[in-house]
PDB file of C-alpha atoms in Angstrom:
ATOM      1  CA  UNK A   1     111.240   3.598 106.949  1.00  0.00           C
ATOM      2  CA  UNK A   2     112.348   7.320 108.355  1.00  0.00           C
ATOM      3  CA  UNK A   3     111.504   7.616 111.777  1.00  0.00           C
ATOM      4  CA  UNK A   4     111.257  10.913 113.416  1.00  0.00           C
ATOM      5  CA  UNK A   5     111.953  10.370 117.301  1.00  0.00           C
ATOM      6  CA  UNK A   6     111.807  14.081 119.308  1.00  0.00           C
ATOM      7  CA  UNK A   7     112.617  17.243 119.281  1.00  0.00           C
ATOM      8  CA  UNK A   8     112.525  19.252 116.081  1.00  0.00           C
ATOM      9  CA  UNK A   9     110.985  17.545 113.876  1.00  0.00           C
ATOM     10  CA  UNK A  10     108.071  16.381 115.606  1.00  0.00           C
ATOM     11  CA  UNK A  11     107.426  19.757 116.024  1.00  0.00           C
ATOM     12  CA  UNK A  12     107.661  20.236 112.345  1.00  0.00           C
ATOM     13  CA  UNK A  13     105.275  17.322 111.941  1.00  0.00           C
ATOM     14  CA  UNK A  14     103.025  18.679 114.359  1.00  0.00           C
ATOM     15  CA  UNK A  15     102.593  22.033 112.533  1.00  0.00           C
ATOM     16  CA  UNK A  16     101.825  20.519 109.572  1.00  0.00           C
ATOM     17  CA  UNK A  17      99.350  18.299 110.955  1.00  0.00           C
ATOM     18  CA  UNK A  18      97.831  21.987 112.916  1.00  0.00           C
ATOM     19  CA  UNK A  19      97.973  23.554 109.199  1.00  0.00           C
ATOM     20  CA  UNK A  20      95.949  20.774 107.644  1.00  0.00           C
ATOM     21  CA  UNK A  21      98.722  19.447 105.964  1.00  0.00           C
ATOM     22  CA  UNK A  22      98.840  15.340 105.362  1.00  0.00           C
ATOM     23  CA  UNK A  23     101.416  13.204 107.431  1.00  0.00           C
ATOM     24  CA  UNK A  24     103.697  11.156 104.761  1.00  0.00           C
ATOM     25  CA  UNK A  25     103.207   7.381 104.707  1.00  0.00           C
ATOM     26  CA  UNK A  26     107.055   7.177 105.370  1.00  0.00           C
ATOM     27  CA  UNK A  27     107.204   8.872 108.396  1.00  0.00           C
ATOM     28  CA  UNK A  28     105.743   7.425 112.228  1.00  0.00           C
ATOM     29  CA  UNK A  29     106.156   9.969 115.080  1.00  0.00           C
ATOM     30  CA  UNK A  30     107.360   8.726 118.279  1.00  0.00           C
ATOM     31  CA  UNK A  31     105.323  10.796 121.040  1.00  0.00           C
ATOM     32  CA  UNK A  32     106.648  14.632 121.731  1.00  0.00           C
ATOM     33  CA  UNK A  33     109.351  14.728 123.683  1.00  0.00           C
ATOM     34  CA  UNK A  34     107.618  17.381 125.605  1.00  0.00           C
ATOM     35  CA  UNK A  35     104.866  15.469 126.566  1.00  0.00           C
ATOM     36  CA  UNK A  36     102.982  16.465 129.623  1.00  0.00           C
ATOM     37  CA  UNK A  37     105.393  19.041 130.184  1.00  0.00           C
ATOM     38  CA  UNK A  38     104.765  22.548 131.070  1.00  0.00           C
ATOM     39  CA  UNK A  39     104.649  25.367 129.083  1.00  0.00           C
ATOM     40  CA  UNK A  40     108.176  27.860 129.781  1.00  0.00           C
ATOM     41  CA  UNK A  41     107.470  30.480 127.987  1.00  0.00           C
ATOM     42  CA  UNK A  42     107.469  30.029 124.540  1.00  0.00           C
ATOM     43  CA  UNK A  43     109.152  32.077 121.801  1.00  0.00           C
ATOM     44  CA  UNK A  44     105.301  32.683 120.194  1.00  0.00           C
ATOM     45  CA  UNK A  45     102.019  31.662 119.838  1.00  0.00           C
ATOM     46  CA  UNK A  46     102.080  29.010 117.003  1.00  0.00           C
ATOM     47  CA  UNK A  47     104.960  27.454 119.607  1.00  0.00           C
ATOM     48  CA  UNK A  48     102.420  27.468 122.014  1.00  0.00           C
ATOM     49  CA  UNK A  49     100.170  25.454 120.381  1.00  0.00           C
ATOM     50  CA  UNK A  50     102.637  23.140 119.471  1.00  0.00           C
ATOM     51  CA  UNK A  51     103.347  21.772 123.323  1.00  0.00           C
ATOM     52  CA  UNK A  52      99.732  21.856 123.905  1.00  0.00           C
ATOM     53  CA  UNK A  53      98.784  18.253 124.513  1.00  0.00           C
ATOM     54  CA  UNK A  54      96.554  16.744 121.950  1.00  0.00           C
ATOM     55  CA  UNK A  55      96.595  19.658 119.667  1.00  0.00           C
ATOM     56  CA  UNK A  56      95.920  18.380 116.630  1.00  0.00           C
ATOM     57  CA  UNK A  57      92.317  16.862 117.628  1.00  0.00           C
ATOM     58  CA  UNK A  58      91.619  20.821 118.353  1.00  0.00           C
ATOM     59  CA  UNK A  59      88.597  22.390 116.991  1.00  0.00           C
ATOM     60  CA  UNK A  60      89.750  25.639 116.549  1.00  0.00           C
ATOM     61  CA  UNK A  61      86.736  27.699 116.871  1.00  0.00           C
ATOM     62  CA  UNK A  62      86.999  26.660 120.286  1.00  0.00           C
ATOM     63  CA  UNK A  63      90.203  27.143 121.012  1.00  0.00           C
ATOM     64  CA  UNK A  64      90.664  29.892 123.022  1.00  0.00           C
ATOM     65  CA  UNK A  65      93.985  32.376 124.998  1.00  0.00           C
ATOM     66  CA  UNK A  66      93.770  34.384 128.151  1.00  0.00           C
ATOM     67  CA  UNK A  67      95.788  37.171 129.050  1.00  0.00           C
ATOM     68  CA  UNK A  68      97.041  38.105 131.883  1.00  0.00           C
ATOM     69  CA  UNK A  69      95.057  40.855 132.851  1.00  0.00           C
ATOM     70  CA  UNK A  70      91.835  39.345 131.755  1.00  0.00           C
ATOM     71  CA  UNK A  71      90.075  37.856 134.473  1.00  0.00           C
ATOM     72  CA  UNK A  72      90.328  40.217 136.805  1.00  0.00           C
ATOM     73  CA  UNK A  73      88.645  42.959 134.427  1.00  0.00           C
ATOM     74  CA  UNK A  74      86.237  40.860 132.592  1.00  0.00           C
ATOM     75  CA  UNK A  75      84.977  40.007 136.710  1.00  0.00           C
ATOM     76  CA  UNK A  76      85.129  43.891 136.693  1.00  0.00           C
ATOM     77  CA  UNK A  77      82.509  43.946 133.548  1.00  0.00           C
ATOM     78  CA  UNK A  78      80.585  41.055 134.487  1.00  0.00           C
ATOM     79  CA  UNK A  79      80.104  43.326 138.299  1.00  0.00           C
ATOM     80  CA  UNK A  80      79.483  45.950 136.101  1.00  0.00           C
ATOM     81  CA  UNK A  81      76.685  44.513 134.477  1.00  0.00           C
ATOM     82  CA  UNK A  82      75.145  42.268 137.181  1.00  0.00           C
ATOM     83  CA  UNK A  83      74.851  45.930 139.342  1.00  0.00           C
ATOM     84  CA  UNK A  84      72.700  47.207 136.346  1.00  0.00           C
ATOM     85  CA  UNK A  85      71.136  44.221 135.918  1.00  0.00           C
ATOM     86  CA  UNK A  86      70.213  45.052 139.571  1.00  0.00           C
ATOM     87  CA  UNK A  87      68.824  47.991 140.068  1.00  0.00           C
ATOM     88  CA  UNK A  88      67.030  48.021 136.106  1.00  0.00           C
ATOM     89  CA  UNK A  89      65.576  44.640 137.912  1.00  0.00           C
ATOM     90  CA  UNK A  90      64.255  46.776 140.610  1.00  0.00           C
ATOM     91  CA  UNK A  91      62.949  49.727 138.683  1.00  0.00           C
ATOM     92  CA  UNK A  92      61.052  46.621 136.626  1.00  0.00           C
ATOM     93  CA  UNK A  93      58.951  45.084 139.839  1.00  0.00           C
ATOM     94  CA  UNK A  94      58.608  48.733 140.735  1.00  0.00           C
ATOM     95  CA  UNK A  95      56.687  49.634 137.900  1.00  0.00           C
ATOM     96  CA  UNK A  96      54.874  46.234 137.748  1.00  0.00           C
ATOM     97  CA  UNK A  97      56.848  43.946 134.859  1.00  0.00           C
ATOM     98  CA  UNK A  98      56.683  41.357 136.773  1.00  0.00           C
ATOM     99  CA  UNK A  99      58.137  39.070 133.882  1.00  0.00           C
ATOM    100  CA  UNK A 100      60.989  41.339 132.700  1.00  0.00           C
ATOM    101  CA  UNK A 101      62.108  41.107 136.024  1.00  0.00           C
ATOM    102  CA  UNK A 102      61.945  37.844 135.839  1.00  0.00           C
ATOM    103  CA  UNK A 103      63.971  37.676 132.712  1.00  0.00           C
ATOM    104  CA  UNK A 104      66.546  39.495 133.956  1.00  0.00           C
ATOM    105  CA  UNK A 105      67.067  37.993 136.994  1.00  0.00           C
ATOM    106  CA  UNK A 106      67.700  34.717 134.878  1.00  0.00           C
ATOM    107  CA  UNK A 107      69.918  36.590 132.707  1.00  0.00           C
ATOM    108  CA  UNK A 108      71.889  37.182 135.772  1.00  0.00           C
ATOM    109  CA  UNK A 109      72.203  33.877 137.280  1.00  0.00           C
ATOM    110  CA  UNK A 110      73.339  32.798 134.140  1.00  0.00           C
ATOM    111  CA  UNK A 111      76.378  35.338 133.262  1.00  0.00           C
ATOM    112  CA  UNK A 112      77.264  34.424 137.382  1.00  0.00           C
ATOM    113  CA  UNK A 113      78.244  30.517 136.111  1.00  0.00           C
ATOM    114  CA  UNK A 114      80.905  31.790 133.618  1.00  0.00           C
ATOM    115  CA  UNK A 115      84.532  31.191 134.844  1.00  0.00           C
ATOM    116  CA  UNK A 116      87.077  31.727 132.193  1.00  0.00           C
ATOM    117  CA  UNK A 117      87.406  34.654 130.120  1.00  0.00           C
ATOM    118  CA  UNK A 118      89.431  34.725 126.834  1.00  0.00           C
ATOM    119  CA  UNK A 119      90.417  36.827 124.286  1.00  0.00           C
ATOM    120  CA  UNK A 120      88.084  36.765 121.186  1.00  0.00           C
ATOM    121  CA  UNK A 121      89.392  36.060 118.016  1.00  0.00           C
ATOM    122  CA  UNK A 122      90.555  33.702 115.823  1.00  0.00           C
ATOM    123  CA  UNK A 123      93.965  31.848 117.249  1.00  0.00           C
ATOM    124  CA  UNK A 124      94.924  28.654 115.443  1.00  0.00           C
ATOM    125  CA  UNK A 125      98.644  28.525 113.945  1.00  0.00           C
ATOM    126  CA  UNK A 126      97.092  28.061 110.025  1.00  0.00           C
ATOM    127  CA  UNK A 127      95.285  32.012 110.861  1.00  0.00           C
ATOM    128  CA  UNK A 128      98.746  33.096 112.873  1.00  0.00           C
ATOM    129  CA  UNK A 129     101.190  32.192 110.444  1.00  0.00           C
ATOM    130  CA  UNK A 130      98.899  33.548 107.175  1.00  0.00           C
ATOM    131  CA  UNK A 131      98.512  37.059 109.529  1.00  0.00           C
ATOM    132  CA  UNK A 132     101.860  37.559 111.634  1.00  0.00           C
ATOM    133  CA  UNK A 133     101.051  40.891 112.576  1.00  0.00           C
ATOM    134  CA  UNK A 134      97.838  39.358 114.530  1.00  0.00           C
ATOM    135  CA  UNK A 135     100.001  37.052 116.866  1.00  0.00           C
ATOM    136  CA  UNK A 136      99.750  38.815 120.385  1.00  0.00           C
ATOM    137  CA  UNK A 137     103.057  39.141 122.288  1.00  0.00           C
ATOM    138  CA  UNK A 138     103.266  35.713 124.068  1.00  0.00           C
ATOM    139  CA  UNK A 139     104.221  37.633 127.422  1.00  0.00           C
ATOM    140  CA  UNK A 140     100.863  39.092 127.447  1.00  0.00           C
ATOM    141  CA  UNK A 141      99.161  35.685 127.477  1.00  0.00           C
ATOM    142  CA  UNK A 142      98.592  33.633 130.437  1.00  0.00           C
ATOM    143  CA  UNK A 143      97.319  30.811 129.080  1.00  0.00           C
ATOM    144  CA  UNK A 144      96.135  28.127 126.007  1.00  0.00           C
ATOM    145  CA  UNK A 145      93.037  26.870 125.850  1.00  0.00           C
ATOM    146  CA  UNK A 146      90.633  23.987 123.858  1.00  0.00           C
ATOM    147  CA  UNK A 147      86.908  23.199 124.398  1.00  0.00           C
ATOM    148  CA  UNK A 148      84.467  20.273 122.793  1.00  0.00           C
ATOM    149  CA  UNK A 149      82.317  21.305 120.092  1.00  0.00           C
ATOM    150  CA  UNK A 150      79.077  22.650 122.176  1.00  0.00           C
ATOM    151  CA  UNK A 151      75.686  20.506 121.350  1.00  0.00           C
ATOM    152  CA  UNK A 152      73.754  23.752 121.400  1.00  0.00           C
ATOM    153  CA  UNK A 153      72.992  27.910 120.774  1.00  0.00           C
ATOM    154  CA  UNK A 154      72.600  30.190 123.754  1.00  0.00           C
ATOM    155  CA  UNK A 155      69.437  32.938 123.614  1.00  0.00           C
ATOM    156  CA  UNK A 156      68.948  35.513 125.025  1.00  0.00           C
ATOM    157  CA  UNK A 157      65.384  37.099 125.298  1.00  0.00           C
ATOM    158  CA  UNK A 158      62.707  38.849 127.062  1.00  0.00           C
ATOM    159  CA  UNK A 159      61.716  35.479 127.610  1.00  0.00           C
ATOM    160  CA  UNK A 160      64.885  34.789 129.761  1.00  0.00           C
ATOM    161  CA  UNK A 161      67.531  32.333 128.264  1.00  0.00           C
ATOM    162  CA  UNK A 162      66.763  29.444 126.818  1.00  0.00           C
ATOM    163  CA  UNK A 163      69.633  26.251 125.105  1.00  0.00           C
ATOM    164  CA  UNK A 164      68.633  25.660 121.640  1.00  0.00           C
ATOM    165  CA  UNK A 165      69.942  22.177 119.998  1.00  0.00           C
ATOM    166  CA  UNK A 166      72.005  23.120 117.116  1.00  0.00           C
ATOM    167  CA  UNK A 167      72.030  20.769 114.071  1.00  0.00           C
ATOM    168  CA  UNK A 168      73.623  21.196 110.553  1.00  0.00           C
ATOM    169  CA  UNK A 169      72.485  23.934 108.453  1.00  0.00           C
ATOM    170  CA  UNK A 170      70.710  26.275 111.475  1.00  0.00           C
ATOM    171  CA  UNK A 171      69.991  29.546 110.618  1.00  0.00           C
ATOM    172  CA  UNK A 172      68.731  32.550 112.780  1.00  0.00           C
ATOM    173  CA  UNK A 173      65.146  32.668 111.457  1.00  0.00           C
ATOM    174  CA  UNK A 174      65.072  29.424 112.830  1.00  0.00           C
ATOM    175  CA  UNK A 175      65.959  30.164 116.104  1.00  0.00           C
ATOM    176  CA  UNK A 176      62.983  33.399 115.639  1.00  0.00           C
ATOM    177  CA  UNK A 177      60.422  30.657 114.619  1.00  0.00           C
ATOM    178  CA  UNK A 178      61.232  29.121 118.291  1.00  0.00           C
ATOM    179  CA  UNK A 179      61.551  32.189 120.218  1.00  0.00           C
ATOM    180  CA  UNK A 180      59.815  34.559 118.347  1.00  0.00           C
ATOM    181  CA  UNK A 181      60.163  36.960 121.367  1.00  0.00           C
ATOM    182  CA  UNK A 182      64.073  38.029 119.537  1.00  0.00           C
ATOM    183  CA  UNK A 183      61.646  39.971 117.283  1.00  0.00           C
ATOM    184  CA  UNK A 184      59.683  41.425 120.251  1.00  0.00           C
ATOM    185  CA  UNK A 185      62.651  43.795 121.605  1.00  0.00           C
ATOM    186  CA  UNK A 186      62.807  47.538 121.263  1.00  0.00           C
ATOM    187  CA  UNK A 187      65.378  47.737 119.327  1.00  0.00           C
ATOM    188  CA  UNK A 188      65.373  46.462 115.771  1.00  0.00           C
ATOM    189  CA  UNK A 189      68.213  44.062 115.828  1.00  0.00           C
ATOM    190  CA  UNK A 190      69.730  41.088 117.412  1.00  0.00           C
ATOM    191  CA  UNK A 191      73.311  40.479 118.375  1.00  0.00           C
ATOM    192  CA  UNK A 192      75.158  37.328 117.127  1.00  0.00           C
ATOM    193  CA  UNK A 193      78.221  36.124 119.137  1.00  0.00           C
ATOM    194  CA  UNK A 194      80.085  33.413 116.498  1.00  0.00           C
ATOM    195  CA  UNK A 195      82.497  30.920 118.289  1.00  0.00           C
ATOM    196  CA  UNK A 196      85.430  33.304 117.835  1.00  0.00           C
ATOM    197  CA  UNK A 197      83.626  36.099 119.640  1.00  0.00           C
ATOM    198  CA  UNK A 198      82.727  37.972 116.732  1.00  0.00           C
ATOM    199  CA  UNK A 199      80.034  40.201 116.912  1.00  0.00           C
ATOM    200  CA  UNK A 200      77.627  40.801 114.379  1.00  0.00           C
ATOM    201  CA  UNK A 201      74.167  42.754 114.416  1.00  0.00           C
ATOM    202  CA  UNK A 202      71.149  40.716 112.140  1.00  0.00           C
ATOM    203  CA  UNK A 203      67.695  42.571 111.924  1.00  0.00           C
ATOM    204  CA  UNK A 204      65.361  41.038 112.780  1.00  0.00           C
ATOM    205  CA  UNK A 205      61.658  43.690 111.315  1.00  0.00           C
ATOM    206  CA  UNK A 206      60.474  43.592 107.672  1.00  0.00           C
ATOM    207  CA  UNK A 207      62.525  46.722 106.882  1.00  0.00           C
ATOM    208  CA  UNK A 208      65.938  45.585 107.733  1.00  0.00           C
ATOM    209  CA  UNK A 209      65.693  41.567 108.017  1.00  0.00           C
ATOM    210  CA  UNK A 210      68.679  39.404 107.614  1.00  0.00           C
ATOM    211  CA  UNK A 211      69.591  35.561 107.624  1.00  0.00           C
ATOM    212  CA  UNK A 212      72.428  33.966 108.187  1.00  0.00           C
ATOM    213  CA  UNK A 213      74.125  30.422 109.614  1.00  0.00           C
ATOM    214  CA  UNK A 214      74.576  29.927 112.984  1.00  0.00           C
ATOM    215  CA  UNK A 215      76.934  27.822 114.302  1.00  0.00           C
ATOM    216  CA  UNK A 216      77.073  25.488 117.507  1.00  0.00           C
ATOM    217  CA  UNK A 217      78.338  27.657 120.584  1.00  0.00           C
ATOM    218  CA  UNK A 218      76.791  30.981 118.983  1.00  0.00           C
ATOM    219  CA  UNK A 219      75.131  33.422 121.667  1.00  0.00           C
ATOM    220  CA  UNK A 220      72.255  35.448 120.544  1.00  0.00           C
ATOM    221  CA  UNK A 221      71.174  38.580 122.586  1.00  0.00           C
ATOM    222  CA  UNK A 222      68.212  40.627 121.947  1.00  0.00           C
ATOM    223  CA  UNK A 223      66.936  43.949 123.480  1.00  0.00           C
ATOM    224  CA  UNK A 224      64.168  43.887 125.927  1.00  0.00           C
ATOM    225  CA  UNK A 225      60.932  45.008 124.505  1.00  0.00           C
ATOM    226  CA  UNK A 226      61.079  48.531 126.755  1.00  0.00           C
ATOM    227  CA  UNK A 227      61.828  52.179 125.435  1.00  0.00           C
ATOM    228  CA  UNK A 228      65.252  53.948 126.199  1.00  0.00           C
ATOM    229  CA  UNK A 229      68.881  53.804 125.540  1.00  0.00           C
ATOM    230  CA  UNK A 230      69.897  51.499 128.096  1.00  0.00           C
ATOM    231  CA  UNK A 231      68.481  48.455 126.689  1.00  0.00           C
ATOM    232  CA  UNK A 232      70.270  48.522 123.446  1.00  0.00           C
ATOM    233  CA  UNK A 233      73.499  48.625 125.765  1.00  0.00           C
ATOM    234  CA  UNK A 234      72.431  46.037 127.669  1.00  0.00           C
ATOM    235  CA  UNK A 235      71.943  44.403 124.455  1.00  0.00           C
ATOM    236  CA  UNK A 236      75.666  45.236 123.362  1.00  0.00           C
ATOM    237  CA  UNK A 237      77.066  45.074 126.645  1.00  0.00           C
ATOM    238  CA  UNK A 238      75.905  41.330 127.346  1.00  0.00           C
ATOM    239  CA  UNK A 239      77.098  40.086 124.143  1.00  0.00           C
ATOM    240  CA  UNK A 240      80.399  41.911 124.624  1.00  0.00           C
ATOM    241  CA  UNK A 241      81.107  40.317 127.759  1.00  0.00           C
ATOM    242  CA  UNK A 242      79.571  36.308 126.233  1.00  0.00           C
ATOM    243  CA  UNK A 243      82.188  36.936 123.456  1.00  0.00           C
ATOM    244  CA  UNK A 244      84.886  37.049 126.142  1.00  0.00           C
ATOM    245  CA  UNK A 245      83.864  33.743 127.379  1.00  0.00           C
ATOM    246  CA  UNK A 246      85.043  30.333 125.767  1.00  0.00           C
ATOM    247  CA  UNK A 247      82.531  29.062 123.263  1.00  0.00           C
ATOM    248  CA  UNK A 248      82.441  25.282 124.116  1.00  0.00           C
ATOM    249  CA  UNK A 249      82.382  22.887 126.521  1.00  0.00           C
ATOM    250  CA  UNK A 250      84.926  20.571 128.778  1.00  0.00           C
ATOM    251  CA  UNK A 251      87.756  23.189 128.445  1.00  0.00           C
ATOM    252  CA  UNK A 252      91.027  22.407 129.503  1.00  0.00           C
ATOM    253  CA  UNK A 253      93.487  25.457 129.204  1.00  0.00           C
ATOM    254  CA  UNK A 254      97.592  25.032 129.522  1.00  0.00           C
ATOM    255  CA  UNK A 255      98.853  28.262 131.457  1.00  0.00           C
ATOM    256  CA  UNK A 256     102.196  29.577 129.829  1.00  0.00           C
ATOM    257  CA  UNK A 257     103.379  30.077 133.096  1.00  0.00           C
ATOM    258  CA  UNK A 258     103.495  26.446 133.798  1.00  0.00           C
ATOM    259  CA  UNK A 259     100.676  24.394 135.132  1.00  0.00           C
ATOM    260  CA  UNK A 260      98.033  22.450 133.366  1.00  0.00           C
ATOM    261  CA  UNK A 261      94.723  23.375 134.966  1.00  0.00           C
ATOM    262  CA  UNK A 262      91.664  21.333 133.457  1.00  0.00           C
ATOM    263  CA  UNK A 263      88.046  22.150 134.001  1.00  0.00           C
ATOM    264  CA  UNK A 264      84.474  21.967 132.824  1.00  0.00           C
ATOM    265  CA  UNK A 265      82.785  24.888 131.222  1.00  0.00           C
ATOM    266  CA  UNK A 266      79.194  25.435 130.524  1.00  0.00           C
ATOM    267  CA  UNK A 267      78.653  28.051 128.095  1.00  0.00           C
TER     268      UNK A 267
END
C-alpha cells in the first residue's frame, strides 16, 4: 500500500477530493502537514482553499472571501442605508403608516446584526480552475471563509422580516402563498439573493409572473407597497448589501494574513 505522508501530494489529494474527484483505494493520507497552521500568503486562491482546515466537508455555496477593503465600505453602505431607513421611517409615522414604520424599523434592526461581509460570487477551486480569469488577485483578499448549510429563507416585506423553513423542492410562489404581502409592493417584482449573492428579479403580478427554486440561505426583498422611486432602491439597495453578507450559518473564516478567527453568523 502507497502512502502519501505531507507536503505535495496531500495537496494533490486534497484538490481532487475539492474537485469531486474519488480518493484511490491504494492511497491513505496522513493529516496535512500544514495543519492548523496559518495562512502566509498563498500563491492563489485554489491554494487557499487547500490549507483551509476541513475543506473538503465545505459546502461551497457557503463558502465565502473577504477583501481587504470590504468591511469598512460595506459598514459605509449598511450606514448608508440605515440613515434612509431613518428618516423614510420618520416621514412614515409623520404621515400616519404606522405599520410601515414599523416594518422598517425591523428591517433595520435586522441588517444592524450582520458582521461579516464577503465578496459575492461563486469561489470553490472546481469554478476557479474551469474560469482562471475569475480568480481575484490573492493580495486583494483578506480572508477564507465556510458556513453550515442555513435551515431557512430570509423575507423581506411590508410585513417586516420574517425566517421561512426551507425544505427540498421550495419554490418562490411558495414563499407568496405564506407572505402574500411580496405581491403587495409597488413595484412589480421581487429580488432574489441565491447563496452566491446573485441577484435576480422574479415578478411577482399576472402580467409578468415567474417561478423558480429557492434554495436554503436565499434572501428575498420586496418593495414597500408606497408610490415613488425610492422604494424600488430600497428594494435593490437592501438586497445588494444581503448579497454581501455570508449566506449560512456558524462561519468560521481563515484570514490570509494569518490568524484563524471563528465565529457565529446569523443570516
Amino acid at each position: 500500500m502507497t502512502t502519501i505522508g505531507t507536503g505535495r501530494g496531500v495537496r494533490l489529494l486534497m484538490l481532487g477530493i475539492l474537485l469531486g474527484g474519488s480518493v484511490p483505494t491504494a492511497v491513505v493520507a496522513a493529516p496535512p502537514d500544514n495543519a492548523g497552521a496559518e495562512l502566509q500568503q498563498p500563491a492563489n486562491l485554489v491554494q487557499a482553499w487547500l490549507s483551509f482546515p476541513d475543506a473538503v466537508s465545505i459546502d461551497w455555496p457557503y463558502a465565502f472571501i473577504t477583501a481587504r477593503q470590504s468591511e469598512a465600505g460595506e459598514n459605509a453602505g449598511r450606514q448608508d442605508l440605515l440613515d434612509e431607513f431613518g428618516r423614510l421611517e420618520w416621514r412614515l409615522k409623520d404621515y400616519g403608516y404606522a405599520r410601515l414604520a414599523e416594518t422598517i424599523d425591523t428591517w433595520r434592526e435586522k441588517i444592524k446584526t450582520f458582521k461579516t461581509f464577503r465578496v459575492p460570487g461563486h469561489w470553490s477551486p472546481a469554478y476557479l480552475l474551469a474560469h482562471p480569469d475569475r480568480q481575484p488577485p490573492i493580495a486583494n483578499i483578506a480572508a477564507v471563509g465556510a458556513c453550515e448549510v442555513p435551515s431557512d429563507v430570509g423575507v423581506w416585506s411590508a410585513d417586516g422580516f420574517e425566517s421561512i423553513q426551507w425544505r427540498s423542492g421550495l419554490r418562490l410562489s411558495d414563499i407568496e402563498k405564506r407572505v402574500p404581502a411580496l405581491r403587495d409592493g409597488s413595484k412589480p417584482m421581487v429580488a432574489v439573493v441565491d447563496p452566491y449573492g446573485h441577484i435576480d428579479h422574479y415578478g411577482v403580478e399576472a402580467w409578468n409572473y415567474a417561478d423558480g427554486p429557492v434554495e436554503p440561505g436565499s434572501q428575498i426583498v420586496a418593495s414597500l407597497p408606497l408610490k415613488g422611486e425610492a422604494f424600488g432602491w430600497i428594494r435593490d439597495r437592501m438586497a445588494d448589501f444581503l448579497a454581501h453578507t455570508p449566506s449560512g450559518v456558524n462561519c468560521r473564516q481563515t484570514k490570509i494574513a494569518g490568524e484563524t478567527d471563528s465565529d457565529d453568523n446569523d443570516t
